[in-house]
């Protein structure tokens, strides 16, 4: 189910970006939390826009009803996590100019080293940035 939420965030980012989206997976605020961020280089959200504004029931853009932001928020909260809109003034450790919309999912979990079953060093992160094909 979390995979569906991340896929939805990536789909939204691809729809509104100029050229790039970035997905970052790393440890959260503690070693027992996993953080997934999806950001784009598009126009971003209007000033002052909150998660509550984005997750109003019954709202759909262009008549499309799908696995929306409110469903992601409910899913993540039911798993003991948090779903956040990252404000533009927040520290940006993402590569390039990711000045568009930025969302963060924080869930209980750990990043394990490949094949060893041990946790990687604190600074270990995986960030992928790729150009998005023009429509």
Short mmCIF file of C-alpha atoms in Angstrom, two decimals:
data_model
loop_
_atom_site.label_atom_id
_atom_site.label_comp_id
_atom_site.label_asym_id
_atom_site.label_seq_id
_atom_site.Cartn_x
_atom_site.Cartn_y
_atom_site.Cartn_z
CA UNK A 1 0.00 0.00 0.00
CA UNK A 2 2.83 2.42 0.77
CA UNK A 3 4.14 1.69 -2.72
CA UNK A 4 0.85 3.00 -4.15
CA UNK A 5 1.25 6.22 -2.17
CA UNK A 6 4.80 6.78 -3.40
CA UNK A 7 3.71 5.98 -6.96
CA UNK A 8 0.93 8.58 -6.67
CA UNK A 9 3.37 11.24 -5.42
CA UNK A 10 5.73 10.45 -8.29
CA UNK A 11 2.87 10.63 -10.79
CA UNK A 12 1.80 14.03 -9.43
CA UNK A 13 5.40 15.27 -9.56
CA UNK A 14 5.78 14.09 -13.17
CA UNK A 15 2.54 15.87 -14.11
CA UNK A 16 3.57 19.24 -12.65
CA UNK A 17 7.36 19.31 -13.05
CA UNK A 18 9.30 21.32 -15.61
CA UNK A 19 12.02 18.73 -16.29
CA UNK A 20 12.99 16.69 -13.19
CA UNK A 21 11.63 14.87 -10.18
CA UNK A 22 13.69 13.59 -7.28
CA UNK A 23 12.93 10.68 -4.97
CA UNK A 24 15.02 10.42 -1.82
CA UNK A 25 14.96 7.53 0.66
CA UNK A 26 16.91 7.85 3.90
CA UNK A 27 16.75 7.44 7.65
CA UNK A 28 14.24 9.70 9.32
CA UNK A 29 14.74 11.70 12.49
CA UNK A 30 15.72 8.50 14.29
CA UNK A 31 17.26 5.19 13.21
CA UNK A 32 13.87 3.49 13.51
CA UNK A 33 12.16 5.81 11.03
CA UNK A 34 12.33 5.75 7.23
CA UNK A 35 11.87 8.95 5.24
CA UNK A 36 10.75 9.11 1.60
CA UNK A 37 10.73 12.50 -0.13
CA UNK A 38 9.35 13.26 -3.58
CA UNK A 39 10.14 16.68 -5.06
CA UNK A 40 9.90 18.37 -8.44
CA UNK A 41 11.15 21.48 -10.22
CA UNK A 42 7.66 22.69 -11.16
CA UNK A 43 5.72 25.76 -10.04
CA UNK A 44 5.21 24.43 -6.52
CA UNK A 45 2.23 24.97 -4.27
CA UNK A 46 0.58 28.33 -3.66
CA UNK A 47 1.98 30.24 -0.68
CA UNK A 48 0.39 29.12 2.57
CA UNK A 49 -1.04 25.90 1.10
CA UNK A 50 -1.26 23.21 3.80
CA UNK A 51 -1.75 19.47 3.68
CA UNK A 52 -5.29 20.03 4.99
CA UNK A 53 -5.99 22.29 2.00
CA UNK A 54 -4.76 19.58 -0.36
CA UNK A 55 -6.66 16.70 1.23
CA UNK A 56 -10.20 18.07 1.34
CA UNK A 57 -12.71 15.33 0.63
CA UNK A 58 -14.32 15.31 -2.78
CA UNK A 59 -11.68 17.47 -4.44
CA UNK A 60 -10.39 16.30 -7.78
CA UNK A 61 -8.36 18.05 -10.42
CA UNK A 62 -9.53 17.75 -14.04
CA UNK A 63 -12.23 15.25 -13.00
CA UNK A 64 -9.62 12.62 -12.12
CA UNK A 65 -10.40 10.58 -9.01
CA UNK A 66 -7.55 8.36 -7.90
CA UNK A 67 -5.42 7.40 -4.96
CA UNK A 68 -5.12 11.01 -3.79
CA UNK A 69 -3.23 12.85 -1.13
CA UNK A 70 -5.94 12.31 1.50
CA UNK A 71 -5.68 8.55 0.96
CA UNK A 72 -1.89 8.72 1.29
CA UNK A 73 -2.24 10.68 4.54
CA UNK A 74 -4.73 8.16 5.98
CA UNK A 75 -2.58 5.19 4.94
CA UNK A 76 0.64 6.62 6.36
CA UNK A 77 -1.07 7.69 9.61
CA UNK A 78 -2.60 4.20 10.00
CA UNK A 79 0.94 2.77 9.82
CA UNK A 80 2.20 5.04 12.62
CA UNK A 81 3.84 7.51 10.28
CA UNK A 82 3.45 11.09 9.09
CA UNK A 83 2.72 12.66 5.71
CA UNK A 84 3.97 16.21 5.27
CA UNK A 85 4.13 19.04 2.79
CA UNK A 86 7.71 20.31 3.05
CA UNK A 87 7.71 24.13 3.01
CA UNK A 88 9.92 25.84 0.40
CA UNK A 89 12.03 27.49 3.12
CA UNK A 90 13.03 24.10 4.59
CA UNK A 91 16.62 22.92 4.20
CA UNK A 92 16.98 21.36 0.78
CA UNK A 93 19.54 18.58 0.57
CA UNK A 94 18.19 17.47 -2.79
CA UNK A 95 20.33 17.87 -5.92
CA UNK A 96 19.51 20.53 -8.48
CA UNK A 97 16.80 23.16 -8.30
CA UNK A 98 13.95 21.23 -6.73
CA UNK A 99 11.98 24.37 -5.92
CA UNK A 100 8.55 22.95 -6.77
CA UNK A 101 6.28 20.84 -4.60
CA UNK A 102 7.96 18.59 -2.04
CA UNK A 103 6.23 15.88 -0.01
CA UNK A 104 7.61 13.67 2.75
CA UNK A 105 6.43 10.31 4.06
CA UNK A 106 7.90 9.20 7.40
CA UNK A 107 7.25 5.62 8.49
CA UNK A 108 8.52 3.23 11.14
CA UNK A 109 11.26 1.14 9.56
CA UNK A 110 14.97 0.86 8.86
CA UNK A 111 17.22 0.92 5.83
CA UNK A 112 19.21 -2.29 5.69
CA UNK A 113 22.54 -2.69 3.96
CA UNK A 114 22.26 -4.73 0.82
CA UNK A 115 22.47 -8.42 1.69
CA UNK A 116 23.93 -8.01 5.20
CA UNK A 117 20.86 -7.38 7.34
CA UNK A 118 22.67 -4.54 9.15
CA UNK A 119 21.86 -0.86 9.17
CA UNK A 120 24.02 1.39 6.99
CA UNK A 121 25.89 4.38 8.40
CA UNK A 122 23.71 7.35 9.43
CA UNK A 123 24.65 9.38 6.34
CA UNK A 124 23.58 6.68 3.89
CA UNK A 125 20.91 7.92 1.52
CA UNK A 126 19.70 7.08 -1.94
CA UNK A 127 18.67 9.96 -4.19
CA UNK A 128 17.68 9.53 -7.80
CA UNK A 129 17.04 12.43 -10.15
CA UNK A 130 15.92 11.79 -13.68
CA UNK A 131 14.62 13.94 -16.50
CA UNK A 132 10.93 13.50 -17.17
CA UNK A 133 9.93 13.02 -20.81
CA UNK A 134 7.96 15.90 -22.28
CA UNK A 135 4.30 15.20 -22.94
#
